[in-house]
Amino acid sequence: ARQRFMEAHWLAGECGLLPPPPGHAVRVRTLDTGGAGPVSMLLQAKRMVEVEGCSAVAVVAGDSVSSLPSREFLARADESLLPRDPPEITWEADEAKKEAARFVPPTPVIPSTYSHVTQAQMARFGVTREQLAMVSVLMSAQAARHPHAVQREQYSLQEVLDAPQIAPHVGLLECARKADGAAAVIVVSPELASSLPPSPSPSLSS
């Protein structure tokens, strides 16, 4: 099959979910946040139920990029996240355009965007580089206990800190690995959940 960056977005279009069929109360959203995708999508689903009045939200994710050469993967990732029509900045440009231009991250875009967030956390809340690195340490410890984890090697804090730098305050061992796979979770409102029959035993597939 042809490899596509952010496979779930393409699949939604193929299934007719993008754009929503006329007359159907369907909302379809795609989030491109790299390794933070699962958490970002679950938070978005929670907001759609609690704030936007949705009764059920299907959170679907999929990627097929593990066999892509690294340079091609980075090029596709950058292309999907950079503004398609970046603002033209001149000395006469208004402050809004100048401000927008300042937030266009350099390549690689995903780690550079995370770097922007980490620097804000460090400046505003006093988060240390060691505290940021401990996220990767703790995640590797969890993965080491999971029989189906893509990477089961456990990292020490020093190994994470000494890894090659990909962006300011973001090292190689803090970046998500390329992987193929898909998953889906249904988030429903308490009202809908209470009206449903008891769920059967959970099933897992891959």
Short mmCIF file of C-alpha atoms in Angstrom, two decimals:
data_model
loop_
_atom_site.label_atom_id
_atom_site.label_comp_id
_atom_site.label_asym_id
_atom_site.label_seq_id
_atom_site.Cartn_x
_atom_site.Cartn_y
_atom_site.Cartn_z
CA ALA A 1 0.00 0.00 0.00
CA ARG A 2 1.12 3.54 -0.60
CA GLN A 3 2.55 5.11 2.53
CA ARG A 4 0.83 8.27 3.73
CA PHE A 5 1.78 10.54 6.58
CA MET A 6 -1.09 10.66 9.12
CA GLU A 7 -2.93 7.70 7.63
CA ALA A 8 -6.11 8.25 9.67
CA HIS A 9 -6.78 11.63 8.04
CA TRP A 10 -6.57 10.12 4.55
CA LEU A 11 -8.74 7.16 5.58
CA ALA A 12 -11.48 9.45 6.92
CA GLY A 13 -11.69 11.07 3.49
CA GLU A 14 -11.84 7.71 1.75
CA CYS A 15 -14.69 6.61 4.04
CA GLY A 16 -16.73 9.72 3.27
CA LEU A 17 -16.31 11.32 6.69
CA LEU A 18 -14.50 14.29 5.17
CA PRO A 19 -16.48 16.36 4.39
CA PRO A 20 -19.44 15.23 6.54
CA PRO A 21 -22.44 14.00 4.51
CA PRO A 22 -25.21 16.64 4.16
CA GLY A 23 -27.83 16.42 6.87
CA HIS A 24 -25.66 14.43 9.26
CA ALA A 25 -24.58 15.84 12.61
CA VAL A 26 -20.99 14.69 12.25
CA ARG A 27 -17.88 16.58 13.27
CA VAL A 28 -14.51 15.42 11.98
CA ARG A 29 -11.27 16.88 13.23
CA THR A 30 -7.67 15.95 12.66
CA LEU A 31 -4.87 16.80 15.06
CA ASP A 32 -1.27 16.64 13.88
CA THR A 33 0.74 16.73 17.10
CA GLY A 34 3.28 13.97 16.51
CA GLY A 35 3.95 11.75 19.50
CA ALA A 36 1.52 13.80 21.59
CA GLY A 37 -1.36 12.79 19.28
CA PRO A 38 -3.07 10.24 21.56
CA VAL A 39 -3.21 12.59 24.56
CA SER A 40 -4.17 15.58 22.39
CA MET A 41 -7.02 13.66 20.76
CA LEU A 42 -8.37 12.32 24.06
CA LEU A 43 -8.36 15.83 25.53
CA GLN A 44 -10.13 17.12 22.42
CA ALA A 45 -12.74 14.34 22.69
CA LYS A 46 -13.30 15.18 26.36
CA ARG A 47 -13.85 18.82 25.44
CA MET A 48 -16.26 17.92 22.63
CA VAL A 49 -18.39 15.91 25.08
CA GLU A 50 -18.26 18.35 28.00
CA VAL A 51 -18.36 21.68 26.17
CA GLU A 52 -19.71 21.09 22.67
CA GLY A 53 -22.53 18.71 23.61
CA CYS A 54 -21.37 15.68 21.60
CA SER A 55 -22.78 12.40 22.87
CA ALA A 56 -20.05 10.20 21.38
CA VAL A 57 -16.64 10.86 19.88
CA ALA A 58 -14.57 8.28 18.02
CA VAL A 59 -10.86 8.88 18.53
CA VAL A 60 -9.03 7.16 15.65
CA ALA A 61 -5.32 7.22 14.94
CA GLY A 62 -3.09 5.45 12.47
CA ASP A 63 0.36 5.75 10.90
CA SER A 64 2.31 3.78 8.32
CA VAL A 65 5.73 5.36 8.35
CA SER A 66 8.19 2.94 9.95
CA SER A 67 9.76 1.93 6.63
CA LEU A 68 10.10 5.50 5.32
CA PRO A 69 13.67 6.81 5.07
CA SER A 70 14.27 9.33 7.85
CA ARG A 71 14.80 12.24 5.46
CA GLU A 72 11.53 11.55 3.65
CA PHE A 73 9.67 11.15 6.93
CA LEU A 74 10.97 14.50 8.19
CA ALA A 75 10.10 16.20 4.89
CA ARG A 76 6.53 14.89 5.02
CA ALA A 77 6.17 15.83 8.68
CA ASP A 78 7.44 19.35 8.03
CA GLU A 79 5.18 19.77 4.99
CA SER A 80 2.08 18.70 6.92
CA LEU A 81 2.65 21.14 9.77
CA LEU A 82 4.18 24.25 8.21
CA PRO A 83 1.80 27.01 7.04
CA ARG A 84 0.85 26.49 3.40
CA ASP A 85 0.74 30.26 2.80
CA PRO A 86 3.27 31.82 5.20
CA PRO A 87 2.72 35.53 5.73
CA GLU A 88 4.90 37.85 3.66
CA ILE A 89 6.80 40.00 6.10
CA THR A 90 7.98 43.50 5.20
CA TRP A 91 9.08 46.45 7.27
CA GLU A 92 5.62 47.89 6.76
CA ALA A 93 3.81 44.72 7.90
CA ASP A 94 1.52 45.08 10.86
CA GLU A 95 2.44 43.60 14.23
CA ALA A 96 0.02 40.66 13.84
CA LYS A 97 1.84 39.40 10.74
CA LYS A 98 5.23 39.86 12.39
CA GLU A 99 4.05 37.95 15.44
CA ALA A 100 2.71 35.11 13.27
CA ALA A 101 6.04 34.83 11.48
CA ARG A 102 7.91 34.46 14.76
CA PHE A 103 6.05 31.23 15.52
CA VAL A 104 7.01 29.37 12.34
CA PRO A 105 9.36 26.69 13.74
CA PRO A 106 12.50 25.53 11.91
CA THR A 107 12.96 22.00 10.61
CA PRO A 108 12.43 19.46 12.09
CA VAL A 109 9.10 21.09 12.85
CA ILE A 110 7.66 18.68 15.44
CA PRO A 111 10.66 18.64 17.82
CA SER A 112 11.15 22.38 17.29
CA THR A 113 7.53 23.02 18.28
CA TYR A 114 7.96 20.93 21.41
CA SER A 115 11.12 22.91 22.10
CA HIS A 116 9.12 26.13 21.97
CA VAL A 117 6.75 24.70 24.60
CA THR A 118 9.56 23.45 26.86
CA GLN A 119 11.26 26.84 26.80
CA ALA A 120 7.98 28.50 27.80
CA GLN A 121 7.54 26.01 30.67
CA MET A 122 11.08 26.63 31.87
CA ALA A 123 10.72 30.41 31.71
CA ARG A 124 7.25 30.64 33.24
CA PHE A 125 7.20 27.82 35.80
CA GLY A 126 10.88 27.11 36.47
CA VAL A 127 10.77 23.59 35.03
CA THR A 128 14.30 22.20 34.81
CA ARG A 129 15.94 20.31 31.97
CA GLU A 130 16.27 17.29 34.26
CA GLN A 131 12.55 17.30 35.00
CA LEU A 132 11.75 17.35 31.29
CA ALA A 133 14.16 14.48 30.64
CA MET A 134 12.53 12.40 33.38
CA VAL A 135 9.42 12.11 31.21
CA SER A 136 11.40 9.99 28.75
CA VAL A 137 13.01 8.05 31.61
CA LEU A 138 9.65 7.15 33.14
CA MET A 139 8.08 6.28 29.78
CA SER A 140 10.99 3.96 28.96
CA ALA A 141 10.53 2.26 32.34
CA GLN A 142 6.86 1.61 31.50
CA ALA A 143 7.74 0.36 28.02
CA ALA A 144 10.33 -2.04 29.44
CA ARG A 145 7.50 -3.83 31.27
CA HIS A 146 5.20 -4.02 28.22
CA PRO A 147 5.69 -7.17 26.10
CA HIS A 148 4.47 -5.47 22.91
CA ALA A 149 6.31 -2.16 23.22
CA VAL A 150 8.21 -1.00 20.13
CA GLN A 151 11.20 -0.06 22.28
CA ARG A 152 11.84 -1.94 25.54
CA GLU A 153 15.23 -0.48 26.45
CA GLN A 154 15.13 1.47 29.71
CA TYR A 155 16.99 4.78 29.76
CA SER A 156 18.72 6.51 32.65
CA LEU A 157 18.42 10.24 33.25
CA GLN A 158 22.02 10.77 32.19
CA GLU A 159 21.50 8.85 28.94
CA VAL A 160 18.55 11.09 28.04
CA LEU A 161 20.49 14.25 28.87
CA ASP A 162 23.56 13.10 26.90
CA ALA A 163 21.60 12.11 23.77
CA PRO A 164 22.19 14.16 20.58
CA GLN A 165 20.21 17.39 20.59
CA ILE A 166 17.46 17.60 17.96
CA ALA A 167 16.12 21.00 19.03
CA PRO A 168 16.84 23.24 22.04
CA HIS A 169 16.01 21.25 25.21
CA VAL A 170 14.84 18.26 23.11
CA GLY A 171 17.15 15.27 22.70
CA LEU A 172 17.01 12.21 20.47
CA LEU A 173 15.72 9.93 23.25
CA GLU A 174 12.78 12.29 23.84
CA CYS A 175 11.48 12.00 20.26
CA ALA A 176 8.81 9.51 19.21
CA ARG A 177 9.90 6.56 17.10
CA LYS A 178 8.51 5.88 13.65
CA ALA A 179 5.96 3.09 13.82
CA ASP A 180 3.09 1.45 11.93
CA GLY A 181 -0.20 0.82 13.63
CA ALA A 182 -3.70 2.03 14.44
CA ALA A 183 -6.03 2.32 17.42
CA ALA A 184 -9.52 3.59 18.23
CA VAL A 185 -11.24 4.68 21.44
CA ILE A 186 -14.88 5.74 21.86
CA VAL A 187 -15.49 8.56 24.35
CA VAL A 188 -19.14 9.01 25.34
CA SER A 189 -21.13 11.29 27.62
CA PRO A 190 -22.31 9.96 31.01
CA GLU A 191 -25.92 10.13 29.78
CA LEU A 192 -25.22 7.95 26.76
CA ALA A 193 -23.06 5.57 28.77
CA SER A 194 -25.84 5.00 31.33
CA SER A 195 -28.32 4.14 28.57
CA LEU A 196 -26.13 1.49 26.94
CA PRO A 197 -26.28 -2.22 27.82
CA PRO A 198 -23.36 -3.66 29.76
CA SER A 199 -20.31 -3.90 27.54
CA PRO A 200 -18.92 -7.30 26.62
CA SER A 201 -15.44 -8.40 27.56
CA PRO A 202 -12.88 -6.10 25.97
CA SER A 203 -11.18 -7.40 22.85
CA LEU A 204 -7.69 -6.50 21.66
CA SER A 205 -6.39 -6.76 18.12
CA SER A 206 -3.38 -5.59 16.19
#
